[in-house]
CSV table of C-alpha atoms and ligand atoms in Angstrom, one decimal:
chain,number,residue,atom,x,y,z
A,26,UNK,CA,-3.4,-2.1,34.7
A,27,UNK,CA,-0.1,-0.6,33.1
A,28,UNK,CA,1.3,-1.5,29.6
A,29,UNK,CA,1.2,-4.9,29.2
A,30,UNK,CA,3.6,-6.2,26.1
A,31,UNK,CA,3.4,-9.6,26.8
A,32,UNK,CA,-0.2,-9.5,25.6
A,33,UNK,CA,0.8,-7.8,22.5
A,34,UNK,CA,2.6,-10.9,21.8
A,35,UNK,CA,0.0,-13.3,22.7
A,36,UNK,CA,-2.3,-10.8,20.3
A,37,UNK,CA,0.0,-11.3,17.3
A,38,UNK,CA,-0.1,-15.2,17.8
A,39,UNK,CA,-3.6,-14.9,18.0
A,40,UNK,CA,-3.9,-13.2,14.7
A,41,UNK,CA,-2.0,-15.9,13.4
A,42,UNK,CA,-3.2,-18.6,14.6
A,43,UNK,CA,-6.9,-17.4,12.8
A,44,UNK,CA,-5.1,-15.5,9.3
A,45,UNK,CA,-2.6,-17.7,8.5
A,46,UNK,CA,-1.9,-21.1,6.8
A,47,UNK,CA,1.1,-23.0,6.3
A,48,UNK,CA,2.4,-20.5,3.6
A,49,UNK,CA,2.2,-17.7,5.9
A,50,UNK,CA,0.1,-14.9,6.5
A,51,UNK,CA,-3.5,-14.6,4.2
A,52,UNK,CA,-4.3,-11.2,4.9
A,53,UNK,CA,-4.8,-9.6,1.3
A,54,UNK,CA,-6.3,-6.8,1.7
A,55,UNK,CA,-10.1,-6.5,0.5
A,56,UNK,CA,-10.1,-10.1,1.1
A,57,UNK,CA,-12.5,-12.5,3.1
A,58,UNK,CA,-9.2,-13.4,5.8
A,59,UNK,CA,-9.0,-9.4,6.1
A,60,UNK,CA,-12.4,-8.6,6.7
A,61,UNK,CA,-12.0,-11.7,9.2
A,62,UNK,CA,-8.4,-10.3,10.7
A,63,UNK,CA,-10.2,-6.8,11.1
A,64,UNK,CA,-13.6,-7.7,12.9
A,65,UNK,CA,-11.5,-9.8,15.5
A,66,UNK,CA,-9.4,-6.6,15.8
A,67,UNK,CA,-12.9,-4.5,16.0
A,68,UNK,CA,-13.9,-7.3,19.0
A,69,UNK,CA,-10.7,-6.3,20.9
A,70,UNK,CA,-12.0,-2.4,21.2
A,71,UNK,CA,-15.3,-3.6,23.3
A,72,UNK,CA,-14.2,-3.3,26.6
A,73,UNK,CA,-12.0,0.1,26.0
A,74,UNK,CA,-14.4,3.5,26.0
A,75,UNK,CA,-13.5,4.4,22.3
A,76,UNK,CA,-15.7,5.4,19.1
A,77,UNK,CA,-14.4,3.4,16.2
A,78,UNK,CA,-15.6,3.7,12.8
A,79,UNK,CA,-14.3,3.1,9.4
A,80,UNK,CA,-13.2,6.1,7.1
A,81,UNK,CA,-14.2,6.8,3.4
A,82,UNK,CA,-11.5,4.8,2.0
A,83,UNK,CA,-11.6,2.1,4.8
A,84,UNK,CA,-9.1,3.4,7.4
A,85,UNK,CA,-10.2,2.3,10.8
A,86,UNK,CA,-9.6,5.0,13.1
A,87,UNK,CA,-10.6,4.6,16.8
A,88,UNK,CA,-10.6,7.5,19.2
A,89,UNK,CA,-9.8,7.7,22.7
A,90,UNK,CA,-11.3,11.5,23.7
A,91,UNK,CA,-9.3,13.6,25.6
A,92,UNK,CA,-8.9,16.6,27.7
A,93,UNK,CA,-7.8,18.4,24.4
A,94,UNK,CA,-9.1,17.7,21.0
A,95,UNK,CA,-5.2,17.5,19.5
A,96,UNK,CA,-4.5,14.1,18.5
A,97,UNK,CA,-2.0,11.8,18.4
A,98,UNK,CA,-2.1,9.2,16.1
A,99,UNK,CA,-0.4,5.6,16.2
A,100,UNK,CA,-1.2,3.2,13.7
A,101,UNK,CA,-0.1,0.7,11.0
A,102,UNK,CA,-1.6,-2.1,8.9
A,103,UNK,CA,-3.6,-5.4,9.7
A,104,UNK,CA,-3.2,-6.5,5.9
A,105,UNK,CA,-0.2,-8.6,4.6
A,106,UNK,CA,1.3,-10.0,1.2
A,107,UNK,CA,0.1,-13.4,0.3
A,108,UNK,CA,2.2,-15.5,2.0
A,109,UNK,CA,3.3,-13.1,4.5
A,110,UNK,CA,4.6,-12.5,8.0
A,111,UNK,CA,3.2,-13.0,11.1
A,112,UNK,CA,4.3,-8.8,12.4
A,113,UNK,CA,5.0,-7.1,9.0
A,114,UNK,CA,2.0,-3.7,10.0
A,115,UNK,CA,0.0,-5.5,12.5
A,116,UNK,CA,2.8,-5.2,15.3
A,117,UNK,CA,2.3,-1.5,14.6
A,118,UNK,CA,-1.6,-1.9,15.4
A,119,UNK,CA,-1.3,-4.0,17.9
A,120,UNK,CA,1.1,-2.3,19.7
A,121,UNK,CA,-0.9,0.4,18.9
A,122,UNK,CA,-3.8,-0.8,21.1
A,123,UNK,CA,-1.9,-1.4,23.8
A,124,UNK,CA,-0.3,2.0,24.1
A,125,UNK,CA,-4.0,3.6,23.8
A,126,UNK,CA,-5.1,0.5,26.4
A,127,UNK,CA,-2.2,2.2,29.0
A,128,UNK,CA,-3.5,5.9,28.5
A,129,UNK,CA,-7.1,4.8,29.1
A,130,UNK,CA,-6.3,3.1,32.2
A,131,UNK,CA,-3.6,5.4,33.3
A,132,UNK,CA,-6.0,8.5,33.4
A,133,UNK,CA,-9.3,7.0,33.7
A,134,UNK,CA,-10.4,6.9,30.3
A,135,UNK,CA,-9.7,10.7,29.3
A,136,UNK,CA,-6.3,11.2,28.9
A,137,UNK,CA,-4.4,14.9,28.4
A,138,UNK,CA,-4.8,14.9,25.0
A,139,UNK,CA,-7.1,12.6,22.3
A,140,UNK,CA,-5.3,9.5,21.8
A,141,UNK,CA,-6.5,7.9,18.1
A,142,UNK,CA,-5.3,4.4,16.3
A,143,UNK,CA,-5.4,3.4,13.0
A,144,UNK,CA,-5.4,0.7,11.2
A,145,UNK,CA,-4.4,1.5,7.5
A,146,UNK,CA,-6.6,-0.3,4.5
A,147,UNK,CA,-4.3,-1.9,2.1
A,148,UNK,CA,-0.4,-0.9,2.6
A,149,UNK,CA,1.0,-3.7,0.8
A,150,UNK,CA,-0.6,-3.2,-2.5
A,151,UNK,CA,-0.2,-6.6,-3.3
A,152,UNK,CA,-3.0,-7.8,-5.0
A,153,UNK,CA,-3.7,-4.4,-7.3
A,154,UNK,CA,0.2,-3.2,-7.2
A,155,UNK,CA,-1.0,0.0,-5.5
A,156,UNK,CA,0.8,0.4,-2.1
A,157,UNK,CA,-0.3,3.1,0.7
A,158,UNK,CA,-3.8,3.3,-0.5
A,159,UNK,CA,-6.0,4.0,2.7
A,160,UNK,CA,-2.7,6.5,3.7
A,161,UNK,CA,-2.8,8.3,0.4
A,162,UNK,CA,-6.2,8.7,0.7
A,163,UNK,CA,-6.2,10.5,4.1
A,164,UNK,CA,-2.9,12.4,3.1
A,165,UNK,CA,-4.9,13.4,-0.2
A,166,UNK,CA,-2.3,12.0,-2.2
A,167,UNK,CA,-4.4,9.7,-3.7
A,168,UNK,CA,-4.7,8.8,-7.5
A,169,UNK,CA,-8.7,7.9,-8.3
A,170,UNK,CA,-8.7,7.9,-11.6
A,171,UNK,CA,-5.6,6.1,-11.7
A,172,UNK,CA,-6.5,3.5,-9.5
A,173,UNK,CA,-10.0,2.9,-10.2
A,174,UNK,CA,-9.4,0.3,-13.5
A,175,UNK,CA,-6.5,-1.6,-12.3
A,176,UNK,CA,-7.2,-5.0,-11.9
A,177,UNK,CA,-6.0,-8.4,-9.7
A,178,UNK,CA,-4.6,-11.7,-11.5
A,179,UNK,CA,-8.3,-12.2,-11.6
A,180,UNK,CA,-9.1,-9.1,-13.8
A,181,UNK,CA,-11.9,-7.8,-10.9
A,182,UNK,CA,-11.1,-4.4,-10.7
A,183,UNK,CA,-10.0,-2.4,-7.9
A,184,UNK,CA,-13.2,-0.2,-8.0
A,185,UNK,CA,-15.0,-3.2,-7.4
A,186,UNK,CA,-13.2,-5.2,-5.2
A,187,UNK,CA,-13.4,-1.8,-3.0
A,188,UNK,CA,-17.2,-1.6,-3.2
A,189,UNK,CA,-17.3,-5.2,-2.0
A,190,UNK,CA,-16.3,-4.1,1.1
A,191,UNK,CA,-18.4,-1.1,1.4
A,192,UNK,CA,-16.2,1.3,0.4
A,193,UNK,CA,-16.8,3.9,-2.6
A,194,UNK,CA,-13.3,5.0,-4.6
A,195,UNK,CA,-15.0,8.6,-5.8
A,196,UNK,CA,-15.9,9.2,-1.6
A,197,UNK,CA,-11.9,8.9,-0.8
A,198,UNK,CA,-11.0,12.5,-0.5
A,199,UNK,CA,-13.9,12.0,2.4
A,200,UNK,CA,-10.8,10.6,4.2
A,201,UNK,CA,-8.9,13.8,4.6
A,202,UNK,CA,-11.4,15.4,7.4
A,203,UNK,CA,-9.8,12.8,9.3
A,204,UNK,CA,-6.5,14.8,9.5
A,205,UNK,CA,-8.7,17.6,11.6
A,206,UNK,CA,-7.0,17.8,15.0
A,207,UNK,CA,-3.9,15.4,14.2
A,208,UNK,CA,-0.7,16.9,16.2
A,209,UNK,CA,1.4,13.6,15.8
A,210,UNK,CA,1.4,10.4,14.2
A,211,UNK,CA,3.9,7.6,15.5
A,212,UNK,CA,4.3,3.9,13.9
A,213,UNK,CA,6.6,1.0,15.2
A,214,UNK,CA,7.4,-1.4,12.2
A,215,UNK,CA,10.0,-4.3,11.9
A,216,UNK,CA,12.9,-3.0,10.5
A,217,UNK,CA,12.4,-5.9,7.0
A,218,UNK,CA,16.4,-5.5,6.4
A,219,UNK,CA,19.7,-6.3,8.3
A,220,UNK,CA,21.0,-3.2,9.8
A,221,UNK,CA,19.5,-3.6,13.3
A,222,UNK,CA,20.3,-7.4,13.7
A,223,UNK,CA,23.8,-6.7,11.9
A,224,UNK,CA,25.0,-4.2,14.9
A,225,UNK,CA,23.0,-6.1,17.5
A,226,UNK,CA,20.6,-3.6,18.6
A,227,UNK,CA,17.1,-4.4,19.0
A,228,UNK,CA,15.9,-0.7,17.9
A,229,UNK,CA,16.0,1.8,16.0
A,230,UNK,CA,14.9,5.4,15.1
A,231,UNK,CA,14.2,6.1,11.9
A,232,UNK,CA,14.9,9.5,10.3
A,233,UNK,CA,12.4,9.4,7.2
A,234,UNK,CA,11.7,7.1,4.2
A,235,UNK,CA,13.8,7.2,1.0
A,236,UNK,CA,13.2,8.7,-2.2
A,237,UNK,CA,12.8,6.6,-5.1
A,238,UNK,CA,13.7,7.0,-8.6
A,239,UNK,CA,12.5,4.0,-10.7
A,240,UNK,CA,12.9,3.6,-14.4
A,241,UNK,CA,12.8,1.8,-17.5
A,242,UNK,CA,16.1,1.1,-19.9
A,243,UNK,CA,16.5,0.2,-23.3
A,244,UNK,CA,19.7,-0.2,-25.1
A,245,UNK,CA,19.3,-0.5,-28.5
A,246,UNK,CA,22.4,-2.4,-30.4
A,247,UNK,CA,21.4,-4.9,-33.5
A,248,UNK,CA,20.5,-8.4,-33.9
A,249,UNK,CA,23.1,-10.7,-35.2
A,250,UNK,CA,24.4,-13.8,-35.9
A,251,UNK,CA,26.0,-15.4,-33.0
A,252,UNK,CA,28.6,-17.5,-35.3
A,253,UNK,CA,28.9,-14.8,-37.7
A,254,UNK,CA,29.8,-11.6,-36.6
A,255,UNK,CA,33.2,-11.0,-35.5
A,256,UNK,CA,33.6,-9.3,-31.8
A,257,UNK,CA,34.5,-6.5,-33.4
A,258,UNK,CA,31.9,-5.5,-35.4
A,259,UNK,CA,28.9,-6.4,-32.7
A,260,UNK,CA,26.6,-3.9,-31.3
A,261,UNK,CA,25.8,-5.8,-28.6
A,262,UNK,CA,22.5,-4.4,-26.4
A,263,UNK,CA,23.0,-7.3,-23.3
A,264,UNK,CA,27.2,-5.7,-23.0
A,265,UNK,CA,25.9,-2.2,-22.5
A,266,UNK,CA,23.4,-3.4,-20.1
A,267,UNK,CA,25.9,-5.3,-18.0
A,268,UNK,CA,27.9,-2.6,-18.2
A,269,UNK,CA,25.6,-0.4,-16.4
A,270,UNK,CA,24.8,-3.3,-13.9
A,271,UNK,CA,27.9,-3.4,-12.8
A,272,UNK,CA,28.5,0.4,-12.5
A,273,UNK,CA,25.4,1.0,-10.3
A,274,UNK,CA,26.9,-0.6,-7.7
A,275,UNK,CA,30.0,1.9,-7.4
A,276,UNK,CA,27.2,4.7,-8.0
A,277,UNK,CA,25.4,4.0,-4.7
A,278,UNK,CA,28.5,2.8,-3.0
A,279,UNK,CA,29.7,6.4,-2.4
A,280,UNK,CA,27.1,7.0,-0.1
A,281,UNK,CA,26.5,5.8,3.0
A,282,UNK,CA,22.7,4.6,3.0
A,283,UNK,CA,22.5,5.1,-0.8
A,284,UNK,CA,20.9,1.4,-3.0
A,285,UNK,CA,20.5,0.9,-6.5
A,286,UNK,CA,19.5,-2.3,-8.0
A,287,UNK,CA,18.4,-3.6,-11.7
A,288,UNK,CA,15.7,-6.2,-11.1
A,289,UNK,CA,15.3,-7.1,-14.1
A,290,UNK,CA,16.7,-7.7,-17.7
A,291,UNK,CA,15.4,-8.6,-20.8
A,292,UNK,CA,17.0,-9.7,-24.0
A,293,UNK,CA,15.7,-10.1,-27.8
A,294,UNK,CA,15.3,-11.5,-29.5
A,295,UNK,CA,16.6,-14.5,-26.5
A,296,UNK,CA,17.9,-16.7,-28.1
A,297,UNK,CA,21.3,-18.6,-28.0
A,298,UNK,CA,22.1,-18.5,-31.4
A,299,UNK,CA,22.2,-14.2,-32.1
A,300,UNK,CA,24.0,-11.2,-30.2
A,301,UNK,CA,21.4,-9.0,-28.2
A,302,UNK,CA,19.2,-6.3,-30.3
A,303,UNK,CA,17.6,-5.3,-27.5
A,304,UNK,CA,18.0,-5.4,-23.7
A,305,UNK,CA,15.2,-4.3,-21.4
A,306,UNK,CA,16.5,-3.8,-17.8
A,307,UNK,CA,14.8,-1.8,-15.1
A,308,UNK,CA,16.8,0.6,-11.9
A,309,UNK,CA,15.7,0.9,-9.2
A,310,UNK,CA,17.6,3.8,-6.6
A,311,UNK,CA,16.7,5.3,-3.1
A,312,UNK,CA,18.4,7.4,-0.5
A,313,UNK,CA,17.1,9.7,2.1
A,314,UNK,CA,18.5,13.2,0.4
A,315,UNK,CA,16.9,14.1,-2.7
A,316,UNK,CA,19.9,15.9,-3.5
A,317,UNK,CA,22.0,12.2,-3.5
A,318,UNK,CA,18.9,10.1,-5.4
A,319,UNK,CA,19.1,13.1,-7.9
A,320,UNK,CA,22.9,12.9,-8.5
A,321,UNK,CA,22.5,9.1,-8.8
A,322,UNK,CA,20.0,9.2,-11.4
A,323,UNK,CA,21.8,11.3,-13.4
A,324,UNK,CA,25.7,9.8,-13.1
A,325,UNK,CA,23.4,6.7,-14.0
A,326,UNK,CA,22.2,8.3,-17.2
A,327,UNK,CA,25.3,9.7,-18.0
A,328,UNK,CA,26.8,6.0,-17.5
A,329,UNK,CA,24.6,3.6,-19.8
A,330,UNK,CA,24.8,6.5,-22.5
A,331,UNK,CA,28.8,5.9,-22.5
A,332,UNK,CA,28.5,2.3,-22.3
A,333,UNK,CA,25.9,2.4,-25.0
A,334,UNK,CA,28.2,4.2,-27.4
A,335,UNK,CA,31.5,2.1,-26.3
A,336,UNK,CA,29.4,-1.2,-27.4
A,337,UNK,CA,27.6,1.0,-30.5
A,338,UNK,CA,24.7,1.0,-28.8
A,339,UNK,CA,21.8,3.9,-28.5
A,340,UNK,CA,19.9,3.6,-24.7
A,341,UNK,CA,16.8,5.7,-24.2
A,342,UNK,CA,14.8,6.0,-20.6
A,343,UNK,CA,11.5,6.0,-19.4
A,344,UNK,CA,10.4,7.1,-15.8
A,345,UNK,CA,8.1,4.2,-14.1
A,346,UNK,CA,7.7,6.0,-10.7
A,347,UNK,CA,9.2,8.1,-8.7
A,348,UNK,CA,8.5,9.7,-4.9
A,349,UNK,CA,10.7,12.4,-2.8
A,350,UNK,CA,12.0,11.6,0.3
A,351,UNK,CA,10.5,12.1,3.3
A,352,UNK,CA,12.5,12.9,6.0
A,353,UNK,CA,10.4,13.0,9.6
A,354,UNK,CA,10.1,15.4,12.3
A,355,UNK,CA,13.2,16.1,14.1
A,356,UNK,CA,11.6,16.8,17.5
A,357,UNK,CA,9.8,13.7,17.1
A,358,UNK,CA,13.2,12.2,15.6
A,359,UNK,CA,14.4,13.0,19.0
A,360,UNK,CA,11.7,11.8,21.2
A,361,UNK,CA,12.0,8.5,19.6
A,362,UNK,CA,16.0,9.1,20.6
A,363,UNK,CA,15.5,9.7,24.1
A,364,UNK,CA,12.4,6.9,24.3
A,365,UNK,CA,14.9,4.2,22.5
A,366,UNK,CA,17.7,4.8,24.6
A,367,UNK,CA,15.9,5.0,27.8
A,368,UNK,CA,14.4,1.4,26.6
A,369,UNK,CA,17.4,-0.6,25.2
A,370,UNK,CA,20.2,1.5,25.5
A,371,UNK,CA,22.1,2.5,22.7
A,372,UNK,CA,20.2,4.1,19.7
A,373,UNK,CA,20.9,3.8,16.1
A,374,UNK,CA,19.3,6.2,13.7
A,375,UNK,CA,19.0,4.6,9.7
A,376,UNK,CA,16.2,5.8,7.0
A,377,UNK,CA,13.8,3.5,5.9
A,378,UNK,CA,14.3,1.9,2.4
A,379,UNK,CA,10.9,0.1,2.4
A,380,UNK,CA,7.9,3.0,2.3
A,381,UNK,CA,5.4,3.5,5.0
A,382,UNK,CA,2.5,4.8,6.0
A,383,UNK,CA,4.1,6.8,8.2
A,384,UNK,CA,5.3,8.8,4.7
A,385,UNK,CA,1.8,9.7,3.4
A,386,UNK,CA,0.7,11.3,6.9
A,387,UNK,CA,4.4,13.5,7.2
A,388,UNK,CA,3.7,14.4,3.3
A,389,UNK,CA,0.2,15.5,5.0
A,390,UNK,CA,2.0,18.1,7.0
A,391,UNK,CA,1.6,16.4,10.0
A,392,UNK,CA,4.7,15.5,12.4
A,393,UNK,CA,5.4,11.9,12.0
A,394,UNK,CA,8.4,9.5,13.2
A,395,UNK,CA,8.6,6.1,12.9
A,396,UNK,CA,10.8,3.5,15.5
A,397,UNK,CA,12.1,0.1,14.0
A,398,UNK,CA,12.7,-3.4,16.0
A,399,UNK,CA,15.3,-5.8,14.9
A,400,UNK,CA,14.0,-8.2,11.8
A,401,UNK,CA,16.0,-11.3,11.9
A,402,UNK,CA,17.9,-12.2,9.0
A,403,UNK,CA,16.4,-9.3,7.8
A,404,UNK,CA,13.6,-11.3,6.2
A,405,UNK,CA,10.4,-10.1,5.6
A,406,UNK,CA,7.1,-10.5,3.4
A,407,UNK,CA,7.8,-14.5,3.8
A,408,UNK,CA,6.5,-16.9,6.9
A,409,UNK,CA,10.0,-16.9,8.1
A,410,UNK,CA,9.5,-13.5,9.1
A,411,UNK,CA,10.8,-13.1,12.8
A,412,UNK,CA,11.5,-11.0,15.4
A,413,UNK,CA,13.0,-12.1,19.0
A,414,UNK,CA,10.4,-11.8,21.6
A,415,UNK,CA,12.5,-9.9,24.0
A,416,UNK,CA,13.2,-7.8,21.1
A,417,UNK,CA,9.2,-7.2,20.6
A,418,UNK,CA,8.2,-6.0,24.5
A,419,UNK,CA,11.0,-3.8,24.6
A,420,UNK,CA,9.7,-2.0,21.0
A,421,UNK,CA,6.0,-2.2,22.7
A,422,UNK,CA,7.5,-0.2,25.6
A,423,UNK,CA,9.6,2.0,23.0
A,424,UNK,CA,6.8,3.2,21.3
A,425,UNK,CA,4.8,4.1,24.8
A,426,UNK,CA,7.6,6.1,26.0
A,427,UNK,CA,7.3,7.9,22.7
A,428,UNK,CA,4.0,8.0,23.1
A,429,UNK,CA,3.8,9.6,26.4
A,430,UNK,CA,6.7,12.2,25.6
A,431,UNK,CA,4.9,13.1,22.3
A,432,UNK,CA,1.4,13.5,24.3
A,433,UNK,CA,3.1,15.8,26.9
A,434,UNK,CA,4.5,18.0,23.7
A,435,UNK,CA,1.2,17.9,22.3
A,436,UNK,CA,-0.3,19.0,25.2
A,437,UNK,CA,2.5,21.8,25.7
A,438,UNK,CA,2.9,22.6,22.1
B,21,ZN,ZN1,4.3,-3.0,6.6
């Protein structure tokens, strides 16, 4: 039997119909509907002539031997947000499975080269606010001692919650010997933005994940009576904020791909009676070349300093994370090319604002590329979450063509 995409899409309704409710998708990771999501996943992998185990920090890697012990990797993640969509990581898995479904078939169960899957543990962060986990671990990016404590609405820790499920925090670095062999690692995602829909393509390549620069901002002005204190003689914390609000929009704006956004503002003391003392607002940038995030960060600075002083303010900044970008390989980059185009058509290349996976296994060292299929309305992390189903069996054939033309480099390389 060859690849079969319709299946993948009868997979993913599957899925839904036993991890969802009627908010959306339940699959938290470390969570009962998890476990659940990834033992009917495990059931799938009975009839195929794989090993499968889990890893130290709860990555499920299954491995289709080959020929040659080089590896290609394709994987994504089974867990969701609360209240999730019904393709946001487990397309990429499930597509996954039936890529390594056609290479066992095609050559008998032992393909040129090994063909492996994984399924990711917890991607989304969303219940400890610590996103990539099982990837970081496996990439040796991983933060133990600064993961360990944090804690869910619930205050159970993340240690614990872990250990629950059988897995260990200290053993994580256990996860790296899973890199041994790895020549390639491919991931198909939906796109969770616009761009796609907005030029009416149904794919796209992506060329790497964007850097992030994410900070904290406080202008400081003073606390005053709203009736009075003249205009004149305010030091006014919220007008230096806004400001800067404004401005960051012509800051990203004069590059192509380029976003910044402030999430969030606070004022003190809040009130509707006295001018702003203080105004707590957060910035959030990303682009693709660190060289453009870095210039943005700084004409940023440089702004809400001269809007503090033209409002007789004082604004001080404190980093809250930050990551490089990670651009991905450009032979793979043009695999995924040639595979898109001889799929759909016409092939659009954009970065990937959301991070991935896919960015802890290139910051590994190993090649890595990632291929996007249209979101619509650009929705994602919400039940409305869609994606056409035309638009789904042509990414499912995408992703084998890339497959096959990245096995065959493998196999050359
Ligand atoms: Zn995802």
């Amino acid at each position: 039997m060859s690849l079969n995409p319709q299946r993948t899409i009868a997979e993913l309704q599957e899925l839904r119909e036993l991890t969802a409710d009627a908010n959306g998708a339940q699959r938290l990771a470390w969570s009962p509907v998890w476990l659940q999501a990834r033992e009917w996943f495990a059931a799938k992998l009975r009839e195929l002539p794989v090993e499968h185990h889990l890893d130290a920090a709860g990555n499920r890697w299954v491995t289709l031997a080959g020929e040659s012990e080089k590896a290609l990797l394709l994987g994504s993640h089974l867990d969701s947000v609360p209240n999730g969509g019904w393709l946001d990581g487990c397309l990429g898995v499930m597509s996954a499975l039936e890529v390594l479904r056609r290479f066992a078939t095609q050559y008998n169960g032992r393909p040129p080269v090994t063909i492996r899957l994984v399924d990711w543990a917890d991607e989304e962060g969303a219940r400890f606010g610590r996103s990539l986990l099982g990837s970081s671990a496996c990439a040796g990016t991983e933060s133990i001692e600064a993961d360990r404590g944090r804690t869910d609405r619930d205050g159970i820790r993340l240690e614990d919650a872990l250990r629950n499920c059988g897995v260990e925090i200290d053993r994580f670095p256990e996860a790296r010997q899973e890199r041994k062999n790895a020549a390639a690692y491919l991931e198909l995602h939906i796109e969770q933005g616009p761009v796609l829909e907005s030029l009416g393509l149904p794919l796209g390549t992506v060329l790497g994940t964007k850097g992030v620069e994410r900070h904290a901002i406080t202008f400081h002005g003073q606390e005053a009576h709203s009736g009075s204190t003249p205009m004149n003689a305010r030091r006014d914390a919220l007008a230096a904020a806004a400001k800067l609000a404004l401005n960051i929009r012509d800051i990203a704006r004069k590059h192509s791909d380029a976003v910044c956004t402030m999430g969030s503002l606070k004022t003190f003391p809040g009130i509707v009676t006295a001018v702003v003392g203080r105004c707590e607002a957060t910035l959030d940038q990303r682009d693709l070349d660190a060289q453009v995030l870095a210039g943005m960060y700084a004409e940023a600075q440089e702004s809400s300093r001269r809007f503090a002083a033209e409002e007789g303010c004082t604004v001080e900044w404190s980093k809250i994370w930050n990551i490089e970008p990670v651009p991905f390989h450009p032979t793979l980059i043009g695999f995924c090319e040639d595979a898109v185009r001889e799929t759909a058509g016409q092939v659009k290349l954009l970065p990937s604002g959301p991070l991935h996976d896919a960015a802890e296994v290139s910051r590994a060292g190993i090649p890595t590329v990632m291929l996007f299929v249209q979101s619509l309305r650009g929705i994602s992390h919400n039940k409305i979450e869609d994606t056409r189903e035309e638009h789904l069996k042509l990414a499912v054939a995408a992703l084998d063509r890339l497959a096959g033309k990245t096995a065959d480099w493998i196999q050359r390389s």
